[in-house]
PDB file of C-alpha atoms in Angstrom:
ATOM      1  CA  UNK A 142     -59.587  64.598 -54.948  1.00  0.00           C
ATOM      2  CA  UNK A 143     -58.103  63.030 -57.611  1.00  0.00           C
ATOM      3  CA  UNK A 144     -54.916  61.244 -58.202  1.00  0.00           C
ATOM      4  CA  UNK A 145     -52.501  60.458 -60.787  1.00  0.00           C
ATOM      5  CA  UNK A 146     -50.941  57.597 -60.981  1.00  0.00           C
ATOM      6  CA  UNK A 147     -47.903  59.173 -63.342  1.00  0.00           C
ATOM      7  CA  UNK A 148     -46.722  62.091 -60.812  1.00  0.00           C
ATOM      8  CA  UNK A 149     -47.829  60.248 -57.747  1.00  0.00           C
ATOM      9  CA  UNK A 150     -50.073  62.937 -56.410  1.00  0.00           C
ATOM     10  CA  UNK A 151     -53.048  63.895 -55.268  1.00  0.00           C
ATOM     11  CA  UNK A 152     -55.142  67.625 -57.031  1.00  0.00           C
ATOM     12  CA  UNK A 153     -57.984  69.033 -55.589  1.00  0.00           C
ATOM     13  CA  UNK A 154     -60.806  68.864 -58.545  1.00  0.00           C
ATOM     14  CA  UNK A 155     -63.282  71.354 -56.867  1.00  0.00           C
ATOM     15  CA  UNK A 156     -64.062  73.581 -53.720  1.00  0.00           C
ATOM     16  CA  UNK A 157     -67.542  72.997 -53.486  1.00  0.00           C
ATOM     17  CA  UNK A 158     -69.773  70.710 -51.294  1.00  0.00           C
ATOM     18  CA  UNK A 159     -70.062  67.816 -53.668  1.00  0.00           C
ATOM     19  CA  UNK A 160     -72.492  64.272 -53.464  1.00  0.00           C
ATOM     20  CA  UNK A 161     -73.180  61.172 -55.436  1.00  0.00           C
ATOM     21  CA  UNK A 162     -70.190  61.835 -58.167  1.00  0.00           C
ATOM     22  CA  UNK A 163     -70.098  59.730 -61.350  1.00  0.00           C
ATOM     23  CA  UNK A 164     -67.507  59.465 -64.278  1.00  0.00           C
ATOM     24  CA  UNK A 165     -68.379  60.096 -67.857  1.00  0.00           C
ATOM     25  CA  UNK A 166     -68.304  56.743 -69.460  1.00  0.00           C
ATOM     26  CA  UNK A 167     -64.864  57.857 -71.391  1.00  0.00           C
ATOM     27  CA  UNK A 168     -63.280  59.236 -68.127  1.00  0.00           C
ATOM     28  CA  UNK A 169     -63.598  62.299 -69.549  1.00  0.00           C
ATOM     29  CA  UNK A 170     -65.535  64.216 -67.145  1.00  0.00           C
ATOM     30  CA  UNK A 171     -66.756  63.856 -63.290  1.00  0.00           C
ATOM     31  CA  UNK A 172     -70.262  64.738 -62.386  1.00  0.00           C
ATOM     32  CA  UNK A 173     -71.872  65.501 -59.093  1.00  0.00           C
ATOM     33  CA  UNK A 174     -74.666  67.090 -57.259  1.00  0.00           C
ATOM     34  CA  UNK A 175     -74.227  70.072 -54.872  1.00  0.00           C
ATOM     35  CA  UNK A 176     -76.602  70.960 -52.342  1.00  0.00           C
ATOM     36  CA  UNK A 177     -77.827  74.178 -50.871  1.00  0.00           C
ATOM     37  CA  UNK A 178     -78.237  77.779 -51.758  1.00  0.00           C
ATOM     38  CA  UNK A 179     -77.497  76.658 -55.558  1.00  0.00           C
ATOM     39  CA  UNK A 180     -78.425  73.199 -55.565  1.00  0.00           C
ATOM     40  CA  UNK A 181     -77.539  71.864 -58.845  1.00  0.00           C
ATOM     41  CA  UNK A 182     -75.669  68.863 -60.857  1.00  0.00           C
ATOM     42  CA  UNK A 183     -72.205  70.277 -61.847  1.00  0.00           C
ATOM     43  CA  UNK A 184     -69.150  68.478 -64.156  1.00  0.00           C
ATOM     44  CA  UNK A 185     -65.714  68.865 -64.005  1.00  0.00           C
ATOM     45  CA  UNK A 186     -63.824  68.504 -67.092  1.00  0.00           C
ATOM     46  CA  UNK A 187     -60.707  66.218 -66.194  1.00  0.00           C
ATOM     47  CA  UNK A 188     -58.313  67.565 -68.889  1.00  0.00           C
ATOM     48  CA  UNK A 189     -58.380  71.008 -67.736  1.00  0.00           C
ATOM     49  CA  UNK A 190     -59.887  71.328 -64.233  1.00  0.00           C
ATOM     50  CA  UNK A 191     -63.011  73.172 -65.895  1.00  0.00           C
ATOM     51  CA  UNK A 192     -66.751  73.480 -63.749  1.00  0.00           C
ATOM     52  CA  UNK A 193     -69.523  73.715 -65.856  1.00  0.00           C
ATOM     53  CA  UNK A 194     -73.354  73.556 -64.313  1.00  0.00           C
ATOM     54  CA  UNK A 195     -75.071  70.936 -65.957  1.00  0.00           C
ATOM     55  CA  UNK A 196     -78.528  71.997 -65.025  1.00  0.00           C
ATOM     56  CA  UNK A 197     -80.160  73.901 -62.147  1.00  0.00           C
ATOM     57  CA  UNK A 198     -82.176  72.571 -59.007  1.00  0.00           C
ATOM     58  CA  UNK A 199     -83.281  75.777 -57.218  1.00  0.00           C
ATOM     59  CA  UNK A 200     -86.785  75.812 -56.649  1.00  0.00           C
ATOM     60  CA  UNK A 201     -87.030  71.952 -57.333  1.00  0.00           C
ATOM     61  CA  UNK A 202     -87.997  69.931 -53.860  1.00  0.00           C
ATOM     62  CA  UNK A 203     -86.081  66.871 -54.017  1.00  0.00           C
ATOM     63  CA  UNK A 204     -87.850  63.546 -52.646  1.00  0.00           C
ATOM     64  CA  UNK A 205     -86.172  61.758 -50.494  1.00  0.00           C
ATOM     65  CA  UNK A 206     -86.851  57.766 -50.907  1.00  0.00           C
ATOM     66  CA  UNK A 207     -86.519  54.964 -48.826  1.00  0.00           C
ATOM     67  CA  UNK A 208     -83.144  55.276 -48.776  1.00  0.00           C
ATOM     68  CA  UNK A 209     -82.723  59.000 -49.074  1.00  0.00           C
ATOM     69  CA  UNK A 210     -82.260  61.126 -52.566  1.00  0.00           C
ATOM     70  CA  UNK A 211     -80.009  59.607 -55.088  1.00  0.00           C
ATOM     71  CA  UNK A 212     -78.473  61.018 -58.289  1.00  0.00           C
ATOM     72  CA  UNK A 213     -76.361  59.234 -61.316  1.00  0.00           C
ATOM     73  CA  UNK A 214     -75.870  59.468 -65.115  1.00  0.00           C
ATOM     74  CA  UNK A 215     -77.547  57.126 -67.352  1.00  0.00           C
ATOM     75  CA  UNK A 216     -76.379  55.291 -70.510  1.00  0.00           C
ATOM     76  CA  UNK A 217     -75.826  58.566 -72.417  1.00  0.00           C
ATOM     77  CA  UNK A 218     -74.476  60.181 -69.545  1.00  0.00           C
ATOM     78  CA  UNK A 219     -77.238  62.768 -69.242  1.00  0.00           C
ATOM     79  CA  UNK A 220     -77.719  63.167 -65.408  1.00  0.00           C
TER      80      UNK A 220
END
């Protein structure tokens, strides 16, 4: 969910099952991971509500750490 400060209200970015998000560093995107069938990191362009699958994870095995699987963006914001 996201909300805007301007109208007062709260929009519904996507439908999907969605984990660890992160912002673009200009605000200009969102980023998460979604699990399951299609496991895969997906964006959401803010300006116009638009999924695009960053990459794929089906057939990868994630490992889960010491405190369970993590995902985030680094300085570039590659994922």
């Amino acid at each position: 969910m996201l909300f805007d400060f301007k109208t007062q209200k709260w929009t519904q970015l996507e439908s999907i099952q969605a984990a660890f998000p992160n912002w673009s560093r200009n605000s200009n995107y969102f980023y998460f991971l979604s699990s399951g069938s299609d496991s895969a990191i997906y964006r959401v362009r803010i300006s116009d509500r638009n999924l695009e699958k960053v990459v794929s994870l089906k057939g990868i095995r994630l490992t889960i750490g010491e405190v369970g699987t993590w995902c985030g963006l680094a300085a570039d914001d590659s994922p």
